[in-house]
Coordinates of N, CA and C and ligand atoms in Angstrom, one line a residue:
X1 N 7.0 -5.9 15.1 CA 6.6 -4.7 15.8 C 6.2 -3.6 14.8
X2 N 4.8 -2.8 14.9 CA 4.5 -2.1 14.1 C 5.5 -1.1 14.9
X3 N 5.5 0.1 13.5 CA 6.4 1.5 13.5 C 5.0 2.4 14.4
X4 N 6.3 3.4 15.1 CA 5.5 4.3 15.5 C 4.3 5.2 14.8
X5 N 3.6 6.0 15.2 CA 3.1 7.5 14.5 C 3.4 8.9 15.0
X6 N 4.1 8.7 13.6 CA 4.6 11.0 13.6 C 3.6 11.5 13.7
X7 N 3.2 12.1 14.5 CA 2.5 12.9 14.6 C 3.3 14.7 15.1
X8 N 2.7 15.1 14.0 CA 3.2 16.8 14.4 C 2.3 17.8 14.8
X9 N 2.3 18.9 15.2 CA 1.5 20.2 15.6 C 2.1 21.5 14.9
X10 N 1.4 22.2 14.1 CA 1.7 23.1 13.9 C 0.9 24.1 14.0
X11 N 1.0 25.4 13.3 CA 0.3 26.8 13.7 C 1.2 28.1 13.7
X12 N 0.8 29.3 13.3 CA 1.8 30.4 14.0 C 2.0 30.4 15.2
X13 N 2.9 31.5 15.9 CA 3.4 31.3 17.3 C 1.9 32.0 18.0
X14 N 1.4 31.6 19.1 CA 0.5 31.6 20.2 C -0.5 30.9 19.1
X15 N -0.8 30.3 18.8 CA -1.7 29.1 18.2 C -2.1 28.3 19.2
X16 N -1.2 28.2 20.1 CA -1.6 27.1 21.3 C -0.7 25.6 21.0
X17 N 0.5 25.6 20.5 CA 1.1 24.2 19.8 C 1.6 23.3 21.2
X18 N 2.3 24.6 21.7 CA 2.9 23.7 22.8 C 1.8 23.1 24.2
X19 N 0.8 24.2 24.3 CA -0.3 23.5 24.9 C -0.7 22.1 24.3
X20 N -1.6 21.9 23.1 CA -2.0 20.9 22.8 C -0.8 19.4 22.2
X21 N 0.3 20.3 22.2 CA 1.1 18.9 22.0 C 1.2 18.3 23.5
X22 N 0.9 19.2 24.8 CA 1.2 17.8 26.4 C -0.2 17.3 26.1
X23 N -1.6 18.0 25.5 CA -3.0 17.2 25.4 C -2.3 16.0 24.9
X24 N -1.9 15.8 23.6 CA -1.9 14.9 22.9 C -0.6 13.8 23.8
X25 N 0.1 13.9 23.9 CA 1.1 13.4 25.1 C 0.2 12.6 26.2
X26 N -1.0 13.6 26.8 CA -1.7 13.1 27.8 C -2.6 12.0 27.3
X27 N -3.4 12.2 25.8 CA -4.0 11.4 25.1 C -3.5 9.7 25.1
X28 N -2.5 9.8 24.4 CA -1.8 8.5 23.9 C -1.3 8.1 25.4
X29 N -0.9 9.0 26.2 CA -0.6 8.4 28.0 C -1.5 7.5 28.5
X30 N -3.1 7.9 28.5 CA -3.8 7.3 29.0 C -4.1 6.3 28.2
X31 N -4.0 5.8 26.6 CA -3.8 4.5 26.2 C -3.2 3.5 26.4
X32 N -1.7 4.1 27.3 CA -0.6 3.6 27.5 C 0.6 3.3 26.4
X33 N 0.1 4.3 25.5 CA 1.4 4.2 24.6 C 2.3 4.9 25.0
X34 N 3.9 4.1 24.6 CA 4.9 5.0 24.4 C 5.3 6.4 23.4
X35 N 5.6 7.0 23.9 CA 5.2 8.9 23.3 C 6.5 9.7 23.7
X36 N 7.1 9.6 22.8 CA 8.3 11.0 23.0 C 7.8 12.5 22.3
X37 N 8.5 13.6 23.2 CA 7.8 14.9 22.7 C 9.3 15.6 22.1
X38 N 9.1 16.3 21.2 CA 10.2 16.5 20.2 C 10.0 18.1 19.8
X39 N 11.1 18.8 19.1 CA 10.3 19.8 18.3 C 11.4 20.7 17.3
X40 N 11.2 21.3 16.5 CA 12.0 21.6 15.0 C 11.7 23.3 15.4
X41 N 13.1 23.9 15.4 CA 14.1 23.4 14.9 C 14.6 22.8 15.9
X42 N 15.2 21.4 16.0 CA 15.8 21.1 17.6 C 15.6 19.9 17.7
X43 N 15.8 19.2 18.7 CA 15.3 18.0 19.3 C 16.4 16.8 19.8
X44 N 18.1 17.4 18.8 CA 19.2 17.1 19.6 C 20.5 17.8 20.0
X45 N 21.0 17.6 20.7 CA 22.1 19.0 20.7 C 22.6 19.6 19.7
X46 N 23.0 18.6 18.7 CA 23.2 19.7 17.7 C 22.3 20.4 17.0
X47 N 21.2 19.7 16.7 CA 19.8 20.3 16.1 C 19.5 22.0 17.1
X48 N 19.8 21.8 18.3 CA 19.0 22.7 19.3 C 20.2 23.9 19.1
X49 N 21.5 22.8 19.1 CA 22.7 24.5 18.3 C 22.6 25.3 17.0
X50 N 21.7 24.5 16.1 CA 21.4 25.4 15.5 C 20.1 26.0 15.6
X51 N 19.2 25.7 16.2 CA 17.8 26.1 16.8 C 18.3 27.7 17.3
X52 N 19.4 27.2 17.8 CA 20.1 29.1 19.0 C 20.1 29.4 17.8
X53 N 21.0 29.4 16.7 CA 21.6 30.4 16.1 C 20.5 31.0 15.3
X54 N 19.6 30.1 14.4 CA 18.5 30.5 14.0 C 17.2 31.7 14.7
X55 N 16.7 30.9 16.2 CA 16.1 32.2 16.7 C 16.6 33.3 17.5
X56 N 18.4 33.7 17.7 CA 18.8 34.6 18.4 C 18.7 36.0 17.2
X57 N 18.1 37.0 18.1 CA 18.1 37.9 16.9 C 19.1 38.6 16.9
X58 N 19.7 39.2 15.8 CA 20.7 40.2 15.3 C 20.7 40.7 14.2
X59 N 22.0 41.8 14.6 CA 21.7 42.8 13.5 C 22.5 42.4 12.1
X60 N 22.6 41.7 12.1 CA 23.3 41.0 10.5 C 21.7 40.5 9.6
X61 N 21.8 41.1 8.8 CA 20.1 40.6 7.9 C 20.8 38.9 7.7
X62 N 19.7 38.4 7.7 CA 19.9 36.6 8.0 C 19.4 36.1 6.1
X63 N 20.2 35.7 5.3 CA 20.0 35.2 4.1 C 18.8 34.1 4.4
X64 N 17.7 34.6 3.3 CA 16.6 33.4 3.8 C 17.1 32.1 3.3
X65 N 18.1 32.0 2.5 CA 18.6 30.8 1.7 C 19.4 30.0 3.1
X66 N 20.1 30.6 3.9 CA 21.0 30.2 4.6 C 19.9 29.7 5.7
X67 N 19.1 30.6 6.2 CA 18.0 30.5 6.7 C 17.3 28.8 6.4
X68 N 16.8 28.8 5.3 CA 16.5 27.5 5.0 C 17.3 26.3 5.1
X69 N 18.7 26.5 4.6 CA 19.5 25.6 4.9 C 19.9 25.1 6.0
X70 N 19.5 26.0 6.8 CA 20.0 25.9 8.3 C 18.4 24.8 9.0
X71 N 17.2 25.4 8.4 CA 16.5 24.2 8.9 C 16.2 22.7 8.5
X72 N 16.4 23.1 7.2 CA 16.8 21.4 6.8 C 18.2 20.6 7.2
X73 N 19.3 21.2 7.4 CA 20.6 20.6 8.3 C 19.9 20.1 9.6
X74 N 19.2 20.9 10.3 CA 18.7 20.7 11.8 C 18.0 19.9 11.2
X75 N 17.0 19.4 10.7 CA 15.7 17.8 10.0 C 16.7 16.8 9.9
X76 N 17.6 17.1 9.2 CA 18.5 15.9 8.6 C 18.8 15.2 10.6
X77 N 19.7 16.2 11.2 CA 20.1 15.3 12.3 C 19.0 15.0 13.4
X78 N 18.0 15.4 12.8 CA 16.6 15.2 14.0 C 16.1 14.1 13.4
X79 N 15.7 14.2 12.5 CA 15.5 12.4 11.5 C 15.9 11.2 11.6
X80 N 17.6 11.3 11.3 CA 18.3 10.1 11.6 C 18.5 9.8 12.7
X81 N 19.1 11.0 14.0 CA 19.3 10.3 15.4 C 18.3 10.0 16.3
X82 N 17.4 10.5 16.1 CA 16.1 10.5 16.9 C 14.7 10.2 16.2
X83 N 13.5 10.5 15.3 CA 12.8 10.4 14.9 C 13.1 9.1 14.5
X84 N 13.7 8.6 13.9 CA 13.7 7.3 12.9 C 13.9 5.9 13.5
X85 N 14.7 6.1 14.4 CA 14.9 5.1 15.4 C 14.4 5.0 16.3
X86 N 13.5 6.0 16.6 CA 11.8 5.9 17.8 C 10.7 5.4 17.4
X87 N 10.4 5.7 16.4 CA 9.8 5.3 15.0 C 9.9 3.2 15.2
X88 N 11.0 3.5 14.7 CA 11.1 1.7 14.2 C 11.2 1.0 15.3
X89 N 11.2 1.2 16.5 CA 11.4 0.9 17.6 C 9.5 0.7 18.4
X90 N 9.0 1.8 17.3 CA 7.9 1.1 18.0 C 7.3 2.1 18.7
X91 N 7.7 3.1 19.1 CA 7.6 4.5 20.0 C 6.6 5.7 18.9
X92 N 5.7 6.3 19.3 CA 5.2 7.2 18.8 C 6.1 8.8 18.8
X93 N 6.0 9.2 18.2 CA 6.8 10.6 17.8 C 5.9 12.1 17.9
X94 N 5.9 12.9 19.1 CA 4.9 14.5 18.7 C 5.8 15.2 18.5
X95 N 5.7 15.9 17.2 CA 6.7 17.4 17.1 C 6.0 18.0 16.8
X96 N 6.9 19.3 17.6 CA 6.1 20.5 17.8 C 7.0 21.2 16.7
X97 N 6.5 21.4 15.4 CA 6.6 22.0 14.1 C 7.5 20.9 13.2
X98 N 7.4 21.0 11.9 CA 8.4 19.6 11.5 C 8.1 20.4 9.9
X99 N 8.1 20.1 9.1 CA 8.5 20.5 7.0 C 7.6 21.3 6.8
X100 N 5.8 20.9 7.7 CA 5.1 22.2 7.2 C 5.4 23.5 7.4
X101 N 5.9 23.6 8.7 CA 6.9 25.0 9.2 C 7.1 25.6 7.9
X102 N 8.4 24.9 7.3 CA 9.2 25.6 6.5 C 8.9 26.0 5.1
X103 N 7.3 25.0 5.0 CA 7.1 25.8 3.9 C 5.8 27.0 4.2
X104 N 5.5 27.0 5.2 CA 4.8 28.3 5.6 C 5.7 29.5 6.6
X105 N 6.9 29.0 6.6 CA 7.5 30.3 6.8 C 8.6 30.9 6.4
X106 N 9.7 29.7 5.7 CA 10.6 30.1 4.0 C 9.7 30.0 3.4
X107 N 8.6 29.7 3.0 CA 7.9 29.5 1.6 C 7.0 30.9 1.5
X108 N 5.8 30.6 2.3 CA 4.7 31.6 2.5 C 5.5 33.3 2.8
X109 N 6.3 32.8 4.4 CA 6.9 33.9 4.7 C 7.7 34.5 4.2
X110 N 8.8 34.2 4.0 CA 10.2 34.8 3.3 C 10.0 34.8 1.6
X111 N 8.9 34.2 1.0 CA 8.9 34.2 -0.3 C 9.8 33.2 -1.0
X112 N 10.2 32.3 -0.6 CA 11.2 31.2 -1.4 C 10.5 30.3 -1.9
X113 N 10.8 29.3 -3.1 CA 9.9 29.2 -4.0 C 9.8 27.9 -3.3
X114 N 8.2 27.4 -3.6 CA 7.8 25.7 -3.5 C 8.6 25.2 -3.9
X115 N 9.3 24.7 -4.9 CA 9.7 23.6 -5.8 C 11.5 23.6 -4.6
X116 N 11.9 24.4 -4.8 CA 13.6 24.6 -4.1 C 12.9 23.9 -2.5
X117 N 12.1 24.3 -1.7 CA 11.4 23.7 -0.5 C 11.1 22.1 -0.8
X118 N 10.5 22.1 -2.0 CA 10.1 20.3 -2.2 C 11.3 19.5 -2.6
X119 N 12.6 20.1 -3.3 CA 13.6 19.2 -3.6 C 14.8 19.0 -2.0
X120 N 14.6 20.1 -1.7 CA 15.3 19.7 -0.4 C 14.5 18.5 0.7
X121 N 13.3 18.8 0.7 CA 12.4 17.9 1.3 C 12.9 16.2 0.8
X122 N 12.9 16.3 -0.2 CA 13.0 15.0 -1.0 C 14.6 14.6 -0.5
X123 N 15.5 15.5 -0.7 CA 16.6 14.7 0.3 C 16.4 15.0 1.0
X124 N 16.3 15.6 2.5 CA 16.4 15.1 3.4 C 15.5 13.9 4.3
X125 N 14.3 14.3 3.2 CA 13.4 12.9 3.8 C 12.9 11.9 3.0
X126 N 13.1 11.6 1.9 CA 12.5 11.1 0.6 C 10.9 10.9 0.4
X127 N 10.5 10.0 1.1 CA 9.2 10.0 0.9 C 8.2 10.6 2.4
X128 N 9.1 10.4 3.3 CA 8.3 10.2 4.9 C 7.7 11.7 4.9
X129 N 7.0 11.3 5.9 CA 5.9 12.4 6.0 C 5.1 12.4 7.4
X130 N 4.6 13.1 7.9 CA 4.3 12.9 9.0 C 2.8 12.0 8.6
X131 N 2.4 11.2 9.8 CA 1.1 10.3 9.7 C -0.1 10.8 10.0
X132 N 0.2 12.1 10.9 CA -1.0 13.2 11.3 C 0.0 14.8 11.4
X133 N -1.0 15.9 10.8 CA -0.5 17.0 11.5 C -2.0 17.7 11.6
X134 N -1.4 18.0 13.7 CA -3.0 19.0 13.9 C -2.6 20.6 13.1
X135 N -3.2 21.4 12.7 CA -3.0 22.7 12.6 C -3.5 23.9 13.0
X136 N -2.9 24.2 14.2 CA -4.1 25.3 15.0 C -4.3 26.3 14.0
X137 N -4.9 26.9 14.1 CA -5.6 28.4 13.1 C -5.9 29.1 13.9
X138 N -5.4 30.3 14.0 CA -5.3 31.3 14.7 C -5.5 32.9 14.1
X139 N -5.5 33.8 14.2 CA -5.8 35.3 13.8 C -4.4 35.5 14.2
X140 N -3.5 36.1 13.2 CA -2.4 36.6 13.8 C -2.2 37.5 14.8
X141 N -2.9 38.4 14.7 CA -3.4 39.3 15.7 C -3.6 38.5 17.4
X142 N -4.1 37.2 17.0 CA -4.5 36.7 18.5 C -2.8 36.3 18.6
X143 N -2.8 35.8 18.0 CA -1.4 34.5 18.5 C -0.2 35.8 18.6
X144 N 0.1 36.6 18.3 CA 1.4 37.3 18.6 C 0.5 37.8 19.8
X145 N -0.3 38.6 20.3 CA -0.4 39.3 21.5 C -0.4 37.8 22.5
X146 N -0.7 36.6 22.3 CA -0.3 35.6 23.4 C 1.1 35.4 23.3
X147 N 1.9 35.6 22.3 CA 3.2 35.2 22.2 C 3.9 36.4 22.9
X148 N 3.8 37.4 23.1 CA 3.6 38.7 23.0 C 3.9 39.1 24.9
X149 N 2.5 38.4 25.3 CA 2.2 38.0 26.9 C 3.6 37.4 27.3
X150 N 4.1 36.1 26.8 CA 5.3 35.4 27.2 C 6.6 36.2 27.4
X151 N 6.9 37.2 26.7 CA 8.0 38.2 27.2 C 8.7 38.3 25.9
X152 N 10.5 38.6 25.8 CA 11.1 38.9 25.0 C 10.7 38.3 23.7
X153 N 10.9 38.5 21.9 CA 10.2 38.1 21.2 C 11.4 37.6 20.9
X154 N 11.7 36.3 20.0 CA 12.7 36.0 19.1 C 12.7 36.5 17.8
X155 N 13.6 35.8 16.9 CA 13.8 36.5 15.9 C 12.6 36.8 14.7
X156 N 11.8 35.4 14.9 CA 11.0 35.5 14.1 C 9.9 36.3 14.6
X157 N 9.4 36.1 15.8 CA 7.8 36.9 16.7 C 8.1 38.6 16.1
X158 N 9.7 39.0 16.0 CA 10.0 40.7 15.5 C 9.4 40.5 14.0
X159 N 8.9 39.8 13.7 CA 8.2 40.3 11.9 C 6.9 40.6 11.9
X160 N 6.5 41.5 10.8 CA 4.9 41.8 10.9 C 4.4 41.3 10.7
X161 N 2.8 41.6 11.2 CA 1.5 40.8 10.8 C 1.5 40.5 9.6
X162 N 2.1 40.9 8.6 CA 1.3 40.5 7.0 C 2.2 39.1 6.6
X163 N 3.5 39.3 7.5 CA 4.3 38.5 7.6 C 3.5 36.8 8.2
X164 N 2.9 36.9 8.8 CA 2.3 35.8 9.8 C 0.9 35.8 8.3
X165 N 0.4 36.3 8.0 CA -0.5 36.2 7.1 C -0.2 35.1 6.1
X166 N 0.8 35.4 5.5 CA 1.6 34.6 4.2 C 1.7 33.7 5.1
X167 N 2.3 33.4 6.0 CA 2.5 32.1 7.0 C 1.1 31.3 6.5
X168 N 0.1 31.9 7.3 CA -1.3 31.4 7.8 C -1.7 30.8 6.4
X169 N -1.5 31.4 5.3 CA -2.0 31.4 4.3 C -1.0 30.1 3.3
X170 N -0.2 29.9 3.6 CA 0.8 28.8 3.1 C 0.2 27.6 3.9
X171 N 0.2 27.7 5.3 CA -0.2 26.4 5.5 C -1.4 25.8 4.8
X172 N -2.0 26.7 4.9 CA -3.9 26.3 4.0 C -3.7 26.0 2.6
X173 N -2.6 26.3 2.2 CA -2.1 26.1 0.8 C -1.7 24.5 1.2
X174 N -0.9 23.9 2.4 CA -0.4 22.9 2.6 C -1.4 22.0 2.3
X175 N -2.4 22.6 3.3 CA -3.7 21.6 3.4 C -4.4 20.8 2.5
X176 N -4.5 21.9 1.6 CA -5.2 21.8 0.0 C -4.7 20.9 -1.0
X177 N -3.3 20.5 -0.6 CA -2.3 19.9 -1.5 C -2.6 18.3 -0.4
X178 N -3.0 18.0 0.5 CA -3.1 16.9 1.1 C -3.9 16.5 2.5
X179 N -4.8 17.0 2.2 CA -6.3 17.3 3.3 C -6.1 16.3 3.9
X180 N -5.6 15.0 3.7 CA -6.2 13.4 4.2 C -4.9 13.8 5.4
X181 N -3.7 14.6 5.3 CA -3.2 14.1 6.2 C -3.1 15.1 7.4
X182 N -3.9 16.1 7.6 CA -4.5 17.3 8.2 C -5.5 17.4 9.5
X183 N -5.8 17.8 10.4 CA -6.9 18.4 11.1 C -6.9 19.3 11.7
X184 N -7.9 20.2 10.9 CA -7.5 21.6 11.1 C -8.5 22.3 12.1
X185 N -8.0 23.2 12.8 CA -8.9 23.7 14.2 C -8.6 24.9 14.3
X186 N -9.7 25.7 14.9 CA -10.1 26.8 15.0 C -9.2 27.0 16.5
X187 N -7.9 27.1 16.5 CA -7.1 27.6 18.0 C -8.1 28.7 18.4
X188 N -8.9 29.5 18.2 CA -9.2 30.9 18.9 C -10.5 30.1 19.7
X189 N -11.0 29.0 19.5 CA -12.1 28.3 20.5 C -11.4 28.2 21.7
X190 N -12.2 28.2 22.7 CA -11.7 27.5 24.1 C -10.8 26.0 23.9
X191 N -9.9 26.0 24.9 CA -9.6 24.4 24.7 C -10.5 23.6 25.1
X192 N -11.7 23.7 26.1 CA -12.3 22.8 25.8 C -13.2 22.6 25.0
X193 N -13.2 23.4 23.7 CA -14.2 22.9 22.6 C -12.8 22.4 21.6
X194 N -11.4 22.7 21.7 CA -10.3 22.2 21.0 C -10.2 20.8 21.5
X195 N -10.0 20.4 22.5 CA -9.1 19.3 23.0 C -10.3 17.9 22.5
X196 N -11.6 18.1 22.6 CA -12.4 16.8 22.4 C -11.7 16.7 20.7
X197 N -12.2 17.9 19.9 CA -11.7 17.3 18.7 C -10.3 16.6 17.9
X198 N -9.0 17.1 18.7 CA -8.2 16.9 19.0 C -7.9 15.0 19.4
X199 N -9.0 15.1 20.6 CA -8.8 13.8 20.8 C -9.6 12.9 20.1
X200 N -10.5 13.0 18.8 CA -11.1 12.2 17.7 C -10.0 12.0 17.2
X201 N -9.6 13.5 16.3 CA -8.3 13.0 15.2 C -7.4 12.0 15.6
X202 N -7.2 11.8 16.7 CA -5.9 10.9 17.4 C -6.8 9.0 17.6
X203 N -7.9 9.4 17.9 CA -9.1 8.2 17.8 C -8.5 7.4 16.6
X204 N -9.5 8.6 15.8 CA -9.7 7.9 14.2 C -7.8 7.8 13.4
X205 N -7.2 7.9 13.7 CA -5.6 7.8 13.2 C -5.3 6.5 13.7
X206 N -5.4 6.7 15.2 CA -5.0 5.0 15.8 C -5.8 3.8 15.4
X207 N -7.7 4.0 14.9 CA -8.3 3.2 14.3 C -8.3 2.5 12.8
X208 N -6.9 3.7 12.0 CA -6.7 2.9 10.9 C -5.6 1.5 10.5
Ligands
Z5A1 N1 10.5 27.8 12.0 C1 10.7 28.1 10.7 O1 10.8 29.3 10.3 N2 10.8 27.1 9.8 C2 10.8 25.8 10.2 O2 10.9 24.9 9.3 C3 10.6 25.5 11.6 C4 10.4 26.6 12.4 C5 10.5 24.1 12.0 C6 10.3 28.2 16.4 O3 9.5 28.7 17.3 C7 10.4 29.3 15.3 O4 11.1 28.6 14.1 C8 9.1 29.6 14.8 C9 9.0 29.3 13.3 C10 10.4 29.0 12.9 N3 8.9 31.0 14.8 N4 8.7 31.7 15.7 N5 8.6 32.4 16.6 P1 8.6 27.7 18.2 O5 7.8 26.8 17.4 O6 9.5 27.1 19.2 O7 7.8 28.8 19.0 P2 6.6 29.5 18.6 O8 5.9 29.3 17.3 O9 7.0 30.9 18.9 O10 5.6 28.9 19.6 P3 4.9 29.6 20.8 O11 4.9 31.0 20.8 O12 5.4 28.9 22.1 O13 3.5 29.3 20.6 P4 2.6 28.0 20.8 O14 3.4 26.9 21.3 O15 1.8 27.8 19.6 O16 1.6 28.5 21.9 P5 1.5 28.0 23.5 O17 2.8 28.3 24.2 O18 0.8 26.7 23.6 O19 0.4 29.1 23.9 C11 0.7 30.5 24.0 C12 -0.2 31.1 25.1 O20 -1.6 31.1 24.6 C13 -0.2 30.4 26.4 O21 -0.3 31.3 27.4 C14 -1.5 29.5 26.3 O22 -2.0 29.2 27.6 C15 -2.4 30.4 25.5 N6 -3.4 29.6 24.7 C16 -3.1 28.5 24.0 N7 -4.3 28.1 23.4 C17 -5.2 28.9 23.8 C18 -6.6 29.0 23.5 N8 -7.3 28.1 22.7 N9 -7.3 30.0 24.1 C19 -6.7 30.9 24.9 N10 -5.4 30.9 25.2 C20 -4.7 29.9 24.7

């Protein structure tokens, strides 16, 4: 039995992730593959108890180190109890944000260094990597006033725009470091000029 495909979605918040992760759910549906939908920080109870603690906001300033630690703890148990064994089983995998996250929003965002991001990477995942990631692209300006529309903000939606900049601007840093495993989209198009291309990248992935 071949292994599943990770496939992830990323983007700042109102990017459109959780929209186009049911596209892509819908996509592989109508092939008739098997498709679990997942998402970071989270994806098992304990993963999603630290998911709480991470986006409830308060007034204690949040160490970005602990901050970080606390999302790679949550990978570690999202990895082994769930991703890895859906995976080998044959099951395809969508998460809705997974390592590029952290290095566009500990890295870019918070200012914490690449290398301390890449060695933790290295233990918690050693080599694995996701097999596709879509990356919506958005104007920060667009994506917080949709995030914005949705009501109360979490912890992270309360940071400023320059803050979401460095984000924006890390991920494209990601890109640059490994284009082949990327497809990157203009989120501010309609979905229906998003979703056809969406549905190539997922074509041409399954065709290799
Ligand atoms: N985080 C981190 O710091 N480090 C890490 O390693 C990881 C995560 C893994 C988790 O939030 C937070 O954790 C996140 C980063 C941090 N920071 N925040 N906040 P999350 O991923 O669960 O939630 P989010 O980023 O806030 O997602 P979101 O706000 O739900 O946005 P979205 O899923 O990208 O958007 P959406 O819900 O699909 O769409 C938003 C609205 O826009 C909705 O009304 C849509 O109908 C509309 N939309 C979507 N696409 C379009 C287009 N193309 N045109 C017009 N309207 C659209």
């Amino acid at each position: 039995m071949s292994r599943g495909l990770f496939i992830t979605v990323e983007g700042i918040e109102g990017a459109g992730k959780t929209t186009n992760l049911e596209f892509v759910r819908s996509v592989l549906g109508e092939l008739d593959m098997e498709v679990v939908t997942t998402r970071e920080p989270g994806g098992t109870p304990l993963a999603e108890e630290i998911r709480e603690l991470l986006l409830r906001p308060r007034d204690e300033q949040v160490s970005s180190t602990a901050e970080l630690l606390m999302m790679f703890a949550a990978r570690a148990q999202h990895l082994e109890q769930k991703i890895m064994p859906l995976l080998k089983s044959g099951v395809h995998v969508l998460s809705d944000r997974f390592t590029d996250a952290t290095y566009a929003y500990q890295g870019g965002g918070r200012g914490l260094s690449w290398e301390l991001i890449a060695n933790l990477e290295k233990i918690v995942q050693r080599n694995f990597r996701p097999d596709l990631t879509l990356l919506l692209c958005v104007n920060p300006e667009v994506g917080i006033a949709r995030a914005k529309k949705r009501g109360e903000l979490d912890r992270f939606e309360q940071e400023k725009l320059e803050f979401y900049t460095r984000v924006q601007d890390a991920y494209m840093k990601r890109v640059a470091e490994a284009p082949e495993r990327y497809c990157v989209i203009n989120a501010q198009d309609p979905l229906e000029l998003i979703q056809p291309k969406i549905r190539q990248a997922l074509l041409n992935k399954l065709a290799e």
